[in-house]
Tab-separated table of C-alpha atoms and ligand atoms in Angstrom:
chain	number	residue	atom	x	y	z
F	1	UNK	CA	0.000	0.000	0.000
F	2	UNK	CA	1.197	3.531	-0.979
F	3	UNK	CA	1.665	5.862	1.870
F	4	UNK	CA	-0.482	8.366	2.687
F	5	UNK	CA	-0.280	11.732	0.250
F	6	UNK	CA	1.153	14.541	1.264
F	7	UNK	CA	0.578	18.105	0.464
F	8	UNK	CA	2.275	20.990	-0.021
F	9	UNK	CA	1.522	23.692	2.620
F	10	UNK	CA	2.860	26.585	0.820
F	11	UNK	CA	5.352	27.551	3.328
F	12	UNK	CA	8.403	27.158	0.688
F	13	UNK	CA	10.404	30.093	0.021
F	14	UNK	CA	9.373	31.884	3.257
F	15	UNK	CA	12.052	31.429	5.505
F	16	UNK	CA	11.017	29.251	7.858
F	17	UNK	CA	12.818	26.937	9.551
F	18	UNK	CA	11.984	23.510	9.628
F	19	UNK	CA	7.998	23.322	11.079
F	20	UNK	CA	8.436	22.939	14.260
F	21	UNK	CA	4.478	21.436	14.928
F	22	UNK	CA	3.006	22.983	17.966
F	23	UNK	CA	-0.120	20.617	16.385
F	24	UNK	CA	1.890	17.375	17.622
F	25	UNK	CA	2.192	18.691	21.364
F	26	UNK	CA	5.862	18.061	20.798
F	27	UNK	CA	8.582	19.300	18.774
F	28	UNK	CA	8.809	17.196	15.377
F	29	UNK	CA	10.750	18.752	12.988
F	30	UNK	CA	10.295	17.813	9.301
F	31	UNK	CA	12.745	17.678	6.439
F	32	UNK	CA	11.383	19.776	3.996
F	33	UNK	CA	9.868	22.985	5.832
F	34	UNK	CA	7.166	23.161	2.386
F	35	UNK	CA	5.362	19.842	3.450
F	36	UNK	CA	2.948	18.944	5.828
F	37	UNK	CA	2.051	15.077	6.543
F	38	UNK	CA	-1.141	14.466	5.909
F	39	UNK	CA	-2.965	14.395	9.440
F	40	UNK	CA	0.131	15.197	11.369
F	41	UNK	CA	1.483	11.551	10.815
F	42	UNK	CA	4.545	10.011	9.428
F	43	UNK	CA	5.304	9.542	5.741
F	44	UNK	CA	5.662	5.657	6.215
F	45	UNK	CA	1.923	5.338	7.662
F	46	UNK	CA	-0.394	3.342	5.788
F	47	UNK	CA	-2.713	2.367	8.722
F	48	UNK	CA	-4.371	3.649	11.740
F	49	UNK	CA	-5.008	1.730	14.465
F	50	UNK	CA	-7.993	3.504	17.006
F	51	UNK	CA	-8.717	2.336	20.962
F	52	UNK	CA	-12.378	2.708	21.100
F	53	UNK	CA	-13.678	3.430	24.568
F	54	UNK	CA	-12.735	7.301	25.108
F	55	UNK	CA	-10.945	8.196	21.619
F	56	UNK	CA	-13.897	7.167	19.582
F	57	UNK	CA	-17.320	6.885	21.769
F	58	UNK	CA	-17.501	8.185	24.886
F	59	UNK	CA	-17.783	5.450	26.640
F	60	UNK	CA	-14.608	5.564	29.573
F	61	UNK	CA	-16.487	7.676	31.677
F	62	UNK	CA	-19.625	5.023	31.636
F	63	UNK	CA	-16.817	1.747	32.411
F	64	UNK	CA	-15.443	4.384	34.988
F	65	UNK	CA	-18.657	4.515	36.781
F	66	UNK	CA	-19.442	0.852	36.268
F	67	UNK	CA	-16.413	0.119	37.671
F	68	UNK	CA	-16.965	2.412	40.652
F	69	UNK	CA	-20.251	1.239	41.599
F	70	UNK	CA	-19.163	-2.234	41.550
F	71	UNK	CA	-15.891	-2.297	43.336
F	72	UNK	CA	-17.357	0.273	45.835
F	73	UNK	CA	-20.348	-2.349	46.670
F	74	UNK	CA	-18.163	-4.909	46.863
F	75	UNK	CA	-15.308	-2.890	49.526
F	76	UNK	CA	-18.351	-2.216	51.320
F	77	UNK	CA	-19.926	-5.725	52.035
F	78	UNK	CA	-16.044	-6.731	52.621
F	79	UNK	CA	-14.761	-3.976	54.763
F	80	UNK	CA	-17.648	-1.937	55.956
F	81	UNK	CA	-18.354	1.751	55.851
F	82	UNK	CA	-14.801	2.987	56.487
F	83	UNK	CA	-13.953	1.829	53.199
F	84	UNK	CA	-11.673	3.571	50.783
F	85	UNK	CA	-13.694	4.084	47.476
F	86	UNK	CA	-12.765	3.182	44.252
F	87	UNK	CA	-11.197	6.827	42.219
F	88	UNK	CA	-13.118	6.801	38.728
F	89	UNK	CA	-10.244	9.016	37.854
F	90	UNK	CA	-6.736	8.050	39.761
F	91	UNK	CA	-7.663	4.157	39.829
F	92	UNK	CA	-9.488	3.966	36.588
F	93	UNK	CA	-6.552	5.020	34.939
F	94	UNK	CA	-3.945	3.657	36.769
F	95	UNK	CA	-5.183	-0.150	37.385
F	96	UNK	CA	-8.677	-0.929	34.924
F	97	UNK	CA	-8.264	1.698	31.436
F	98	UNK	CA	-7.577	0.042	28.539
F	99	UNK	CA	-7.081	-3.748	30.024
F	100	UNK	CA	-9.156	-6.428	29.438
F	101	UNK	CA	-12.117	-6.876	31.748
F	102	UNK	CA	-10.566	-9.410	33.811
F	103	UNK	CA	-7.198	-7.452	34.108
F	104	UNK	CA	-8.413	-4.968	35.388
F	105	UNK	CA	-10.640	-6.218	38.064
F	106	UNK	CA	-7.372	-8.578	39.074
F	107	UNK	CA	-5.047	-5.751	38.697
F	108	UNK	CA	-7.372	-3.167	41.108
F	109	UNK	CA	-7.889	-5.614	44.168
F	110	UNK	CA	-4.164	-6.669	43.827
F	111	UNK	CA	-3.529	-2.876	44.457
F	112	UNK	CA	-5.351	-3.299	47.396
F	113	UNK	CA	-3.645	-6.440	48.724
F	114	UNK	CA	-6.981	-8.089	47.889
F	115	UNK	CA	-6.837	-11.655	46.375
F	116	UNK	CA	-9.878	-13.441	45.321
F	117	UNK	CA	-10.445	-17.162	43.280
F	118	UNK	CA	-10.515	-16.369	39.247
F	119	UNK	CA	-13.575	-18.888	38.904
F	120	UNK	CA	-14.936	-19.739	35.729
F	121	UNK	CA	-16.120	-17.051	33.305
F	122	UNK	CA	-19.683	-18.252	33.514
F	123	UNK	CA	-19.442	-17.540	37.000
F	124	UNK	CA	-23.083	-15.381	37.979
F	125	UNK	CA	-22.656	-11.826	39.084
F	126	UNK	CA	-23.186	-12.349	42.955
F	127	UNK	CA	-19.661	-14.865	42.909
F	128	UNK	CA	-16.702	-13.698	45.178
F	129	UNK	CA	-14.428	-14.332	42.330
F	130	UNK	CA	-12.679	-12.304	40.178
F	131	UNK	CA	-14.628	-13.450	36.729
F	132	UNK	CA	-17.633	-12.924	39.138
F	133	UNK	CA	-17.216	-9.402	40.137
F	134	UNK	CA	-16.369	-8.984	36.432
F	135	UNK	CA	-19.847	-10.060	35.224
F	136	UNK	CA	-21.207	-7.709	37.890
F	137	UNK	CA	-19.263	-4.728	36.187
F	138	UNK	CA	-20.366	-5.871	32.737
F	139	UNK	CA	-24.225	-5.917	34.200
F	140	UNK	CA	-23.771	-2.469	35.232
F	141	UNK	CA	-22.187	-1.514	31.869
F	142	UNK	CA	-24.806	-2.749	29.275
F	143	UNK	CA	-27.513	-0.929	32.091
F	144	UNK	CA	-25.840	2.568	31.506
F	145	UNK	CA	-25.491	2.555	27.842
F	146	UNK	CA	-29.319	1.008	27.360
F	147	UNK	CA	-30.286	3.711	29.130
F	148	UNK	CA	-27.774	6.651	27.928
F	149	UNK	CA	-27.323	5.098	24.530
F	150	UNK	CA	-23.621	5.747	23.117
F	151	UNK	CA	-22.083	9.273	22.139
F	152	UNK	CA	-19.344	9.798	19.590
F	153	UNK	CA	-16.482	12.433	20.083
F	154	UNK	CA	-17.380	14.119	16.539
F	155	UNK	CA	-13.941	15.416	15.996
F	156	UNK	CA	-12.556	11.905	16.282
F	157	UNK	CA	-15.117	10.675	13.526
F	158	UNK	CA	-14.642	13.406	11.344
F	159	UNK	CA	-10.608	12.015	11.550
F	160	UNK	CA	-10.894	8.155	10.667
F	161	UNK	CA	-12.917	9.696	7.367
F	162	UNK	CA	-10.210	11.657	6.935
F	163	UNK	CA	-7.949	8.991	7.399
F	164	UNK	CA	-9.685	7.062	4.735
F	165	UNK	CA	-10.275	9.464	2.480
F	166	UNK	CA	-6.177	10.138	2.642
F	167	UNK	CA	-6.364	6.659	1.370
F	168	UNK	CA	-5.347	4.797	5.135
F	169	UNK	CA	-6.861	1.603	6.399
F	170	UNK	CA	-8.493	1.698	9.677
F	171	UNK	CA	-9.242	-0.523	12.363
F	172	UNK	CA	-10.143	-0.800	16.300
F	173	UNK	CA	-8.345	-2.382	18.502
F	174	UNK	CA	-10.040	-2.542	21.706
F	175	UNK	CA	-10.124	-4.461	25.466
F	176	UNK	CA	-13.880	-4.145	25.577
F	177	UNK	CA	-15.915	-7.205	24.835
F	178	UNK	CA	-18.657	-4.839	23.838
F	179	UNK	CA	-16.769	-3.142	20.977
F	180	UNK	CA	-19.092	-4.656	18.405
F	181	UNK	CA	-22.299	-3.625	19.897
F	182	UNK	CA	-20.800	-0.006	20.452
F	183	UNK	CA	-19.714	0.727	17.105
F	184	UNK	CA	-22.944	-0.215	15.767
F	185	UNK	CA	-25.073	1.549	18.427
F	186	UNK	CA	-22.387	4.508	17.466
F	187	UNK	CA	-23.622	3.668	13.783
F	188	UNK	CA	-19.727	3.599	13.267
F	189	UNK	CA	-19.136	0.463	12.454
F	190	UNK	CA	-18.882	0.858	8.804
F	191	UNK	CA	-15.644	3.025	9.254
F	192	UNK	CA	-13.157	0.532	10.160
F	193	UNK	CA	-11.782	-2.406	7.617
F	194	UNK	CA	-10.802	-4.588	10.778
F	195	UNK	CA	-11.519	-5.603	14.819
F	196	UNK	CA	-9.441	-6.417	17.298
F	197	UNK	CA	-12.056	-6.609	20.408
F	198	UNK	CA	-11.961	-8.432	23.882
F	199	UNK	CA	-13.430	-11.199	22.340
F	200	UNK	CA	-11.556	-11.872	19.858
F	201	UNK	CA	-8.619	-11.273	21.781
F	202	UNK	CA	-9.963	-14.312	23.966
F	203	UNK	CA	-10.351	-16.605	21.197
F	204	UNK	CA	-7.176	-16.235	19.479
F	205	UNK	CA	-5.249	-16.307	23.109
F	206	UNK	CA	-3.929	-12.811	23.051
F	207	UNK	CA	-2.081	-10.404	25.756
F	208	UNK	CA	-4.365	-8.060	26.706
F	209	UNK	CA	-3.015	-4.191	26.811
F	210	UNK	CA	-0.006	-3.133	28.093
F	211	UNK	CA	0.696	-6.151	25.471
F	212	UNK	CA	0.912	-5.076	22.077
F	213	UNK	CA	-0.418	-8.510	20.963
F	214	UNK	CA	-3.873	-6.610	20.294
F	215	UNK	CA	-2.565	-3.749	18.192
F	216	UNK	CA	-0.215	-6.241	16.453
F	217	UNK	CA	-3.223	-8.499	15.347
F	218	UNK	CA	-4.758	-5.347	14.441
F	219	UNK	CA	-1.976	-4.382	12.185
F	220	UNK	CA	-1.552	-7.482	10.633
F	221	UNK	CA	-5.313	-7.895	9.855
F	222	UNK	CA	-5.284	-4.822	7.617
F	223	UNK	CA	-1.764	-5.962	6.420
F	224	UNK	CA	0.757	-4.014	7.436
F	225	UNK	CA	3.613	-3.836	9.607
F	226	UNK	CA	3.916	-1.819	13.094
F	227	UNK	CA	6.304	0.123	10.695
F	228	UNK	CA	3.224	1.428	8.977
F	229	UNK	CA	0.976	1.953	11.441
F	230	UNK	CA	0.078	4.510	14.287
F	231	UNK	CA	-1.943	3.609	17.485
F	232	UNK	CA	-4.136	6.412	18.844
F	233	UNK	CA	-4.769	5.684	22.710
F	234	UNK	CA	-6.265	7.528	25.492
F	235	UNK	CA	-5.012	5.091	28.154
F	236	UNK	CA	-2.117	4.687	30.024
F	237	UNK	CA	-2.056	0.745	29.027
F	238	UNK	CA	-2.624	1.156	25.439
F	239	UNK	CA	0.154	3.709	25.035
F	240	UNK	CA	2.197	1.301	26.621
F	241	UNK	CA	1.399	-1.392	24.105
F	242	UNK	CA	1.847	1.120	21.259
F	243	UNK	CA	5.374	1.697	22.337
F	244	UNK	CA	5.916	-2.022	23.341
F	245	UNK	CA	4.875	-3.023	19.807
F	246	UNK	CA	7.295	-0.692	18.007
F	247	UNK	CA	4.165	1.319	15.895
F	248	UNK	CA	5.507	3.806	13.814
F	249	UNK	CA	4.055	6.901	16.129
F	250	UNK	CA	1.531	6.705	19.117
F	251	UNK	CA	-1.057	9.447	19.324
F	252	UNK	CA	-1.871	9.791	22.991
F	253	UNK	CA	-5.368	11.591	23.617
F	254	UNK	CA	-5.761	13.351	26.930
F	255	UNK	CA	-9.673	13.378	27.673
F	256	UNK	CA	-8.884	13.480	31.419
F	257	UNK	CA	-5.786	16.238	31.985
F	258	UNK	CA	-2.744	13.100	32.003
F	259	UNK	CA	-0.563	14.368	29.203
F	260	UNK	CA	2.346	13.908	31.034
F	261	UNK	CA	1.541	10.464	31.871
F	262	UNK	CA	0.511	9.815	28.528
F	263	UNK	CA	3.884	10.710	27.381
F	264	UNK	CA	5.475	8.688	30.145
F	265	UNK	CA	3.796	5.641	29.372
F	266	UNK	CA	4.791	5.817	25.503
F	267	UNK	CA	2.847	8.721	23.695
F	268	UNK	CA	4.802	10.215	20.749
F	269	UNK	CA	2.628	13.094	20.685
F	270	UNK	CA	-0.138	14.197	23.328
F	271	UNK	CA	-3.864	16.087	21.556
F	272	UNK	CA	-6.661	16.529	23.858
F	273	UNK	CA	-8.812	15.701	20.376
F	274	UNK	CA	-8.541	14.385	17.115
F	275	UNK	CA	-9.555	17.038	15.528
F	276	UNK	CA	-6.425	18.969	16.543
F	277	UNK	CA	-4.618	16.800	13.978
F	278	UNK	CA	-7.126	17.778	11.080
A	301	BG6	O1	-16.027	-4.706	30.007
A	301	BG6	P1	-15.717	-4.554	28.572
A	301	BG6	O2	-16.786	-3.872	27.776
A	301	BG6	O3	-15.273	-5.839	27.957
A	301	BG6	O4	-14.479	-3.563	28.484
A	301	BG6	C1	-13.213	-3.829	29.045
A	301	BG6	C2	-12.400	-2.541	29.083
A	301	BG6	O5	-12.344	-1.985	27.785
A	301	BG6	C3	-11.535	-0.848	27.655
A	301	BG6	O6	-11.635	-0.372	26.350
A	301	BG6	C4	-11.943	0.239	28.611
A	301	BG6	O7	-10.962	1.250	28.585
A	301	BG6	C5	-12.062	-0.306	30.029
A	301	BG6	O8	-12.588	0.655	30.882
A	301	BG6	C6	-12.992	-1.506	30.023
A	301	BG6	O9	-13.136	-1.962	31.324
């Protein structure tokens, strides 16, 4: 596939030095000051490879509350009022964004010092396990957006058309085992050539995020290397993949106010929308 075209941005002849792209939160400096790469990527990009939950629906905030109420219920039965409550913000971010379902309800109680059975993943949601407090979270999940329905971030739409326009392939590559019934009650679905979900992910035995595995099966279903291809994340454990799995650039996007972490954690570049790239 050819990469994506470029286009000349009429700067030529002006005097400028080499552009140095406030656009990419970063300083990137291209070769030739009279070019601008098409959506602020790399020349060798053919493919983009989009997280779903908070860089293309907004649907973080609603697992951050799902994961709130459930953990919160469950600290409660098992520790009483004095409790420390779950942070939708802090512990979202830092233990449960971006991994697999599972992960992340392992990966909060072991920050706790809390270990529970894994059971079996048909495990009801009233099980003291961790594939039972998963379900619960899941329950609480499908609730929110039945009743809330699912909301796009426009700008980040209006960028995978672009994208495809520009002549890139596109996929998702997300933890949630809901991605398929989000993109279509997005009415998205139709925008991406590939899907890497949480269910797939399952089936074909792959590392969840930090792992790359997911954005590497992403990449290779559209047929391309991680040479070619640039993962845009808003979580700390997908930018961690996208470094991990040596992706041509990592787009990290900042709903919440954790640039710096972003950056930390792998981002080349930091936008607080898509659209910024446009
Ligand atoms: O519970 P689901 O829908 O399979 O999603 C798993 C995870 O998917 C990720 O995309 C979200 O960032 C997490 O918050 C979520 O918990």
């Amino acid at each position: 596939m050819k990469p994506a075209r470029r286009r000349t941005r009429g700067l030529s002849g002006t005097g400028s030095p080499a552009i140095d792209t406030a656009l990419w939160g970063k300083h990137v400096s291209f070769d030739d000051p009279g070019e601008e790469h098409v959506l602020g990527l790399p020349e060798a990009v053919t493919a983009c490879l989009f997280d779903m939950d908070g860089v293309l629906t907004r649907t973080a905030t609603v697992h951050a509350a799902a994961w709130k109420q459930m953990f919160d219920d469950f600290l409660r039965e098992r520790e009483g009022e004095g409790f420390t409550p779950f942070d939708p913000v802090a512990d979202y971010d830092e233990y449960v964004d971006g991994k697999r379902r599972e992960d992340g309800t392992r990966s909060f109680l072991e920050s706790r010092g809390i270990e529970l059975p894994e059971g079996s993943p048909d495990d009801p949601p009233d099980a003291s396990t961790i594939n039972g407090l998963s379900a619960r979270k899941n329950a609480l999940v499908l609730e929110k957006l039945r009743e809330h329905g699912v909301e796009v971030y426009p700008g980040s739409i209006r960028y995978v058309r672009a994208a495809r326009d520009a002549g890139l392939r596109t996929a998702v590559v997300s933890s949630s085992a809901n991605t398929a019934q989000i993109l279509d009650a997005a009415g998205i679905a139709d925008l991406f050539d590939a899907r890497v979900d949480g269910l797939t992910a399952k089936e074909r035995g792959l590392a969840g995020k930090p792992a790359p595995d997911m954005f590497l099966a992403g990449a290779e279903s559209l047929g391309v290397p991680a040479s070619a291809a640039v993962v845009f994340e808003d979580a700390l454990a997908g930018v961690e993949a996208g470094r991990a799995g040596g992706f041509a650039h990592v787009v990290g996007v900042d709903r919440v106010g954790q640039a710096e972490a972003l950056r930390r954690h792998g981002a080349d570049v930091v936008v607080k929308d898509l659209e910024e790239l446009l």
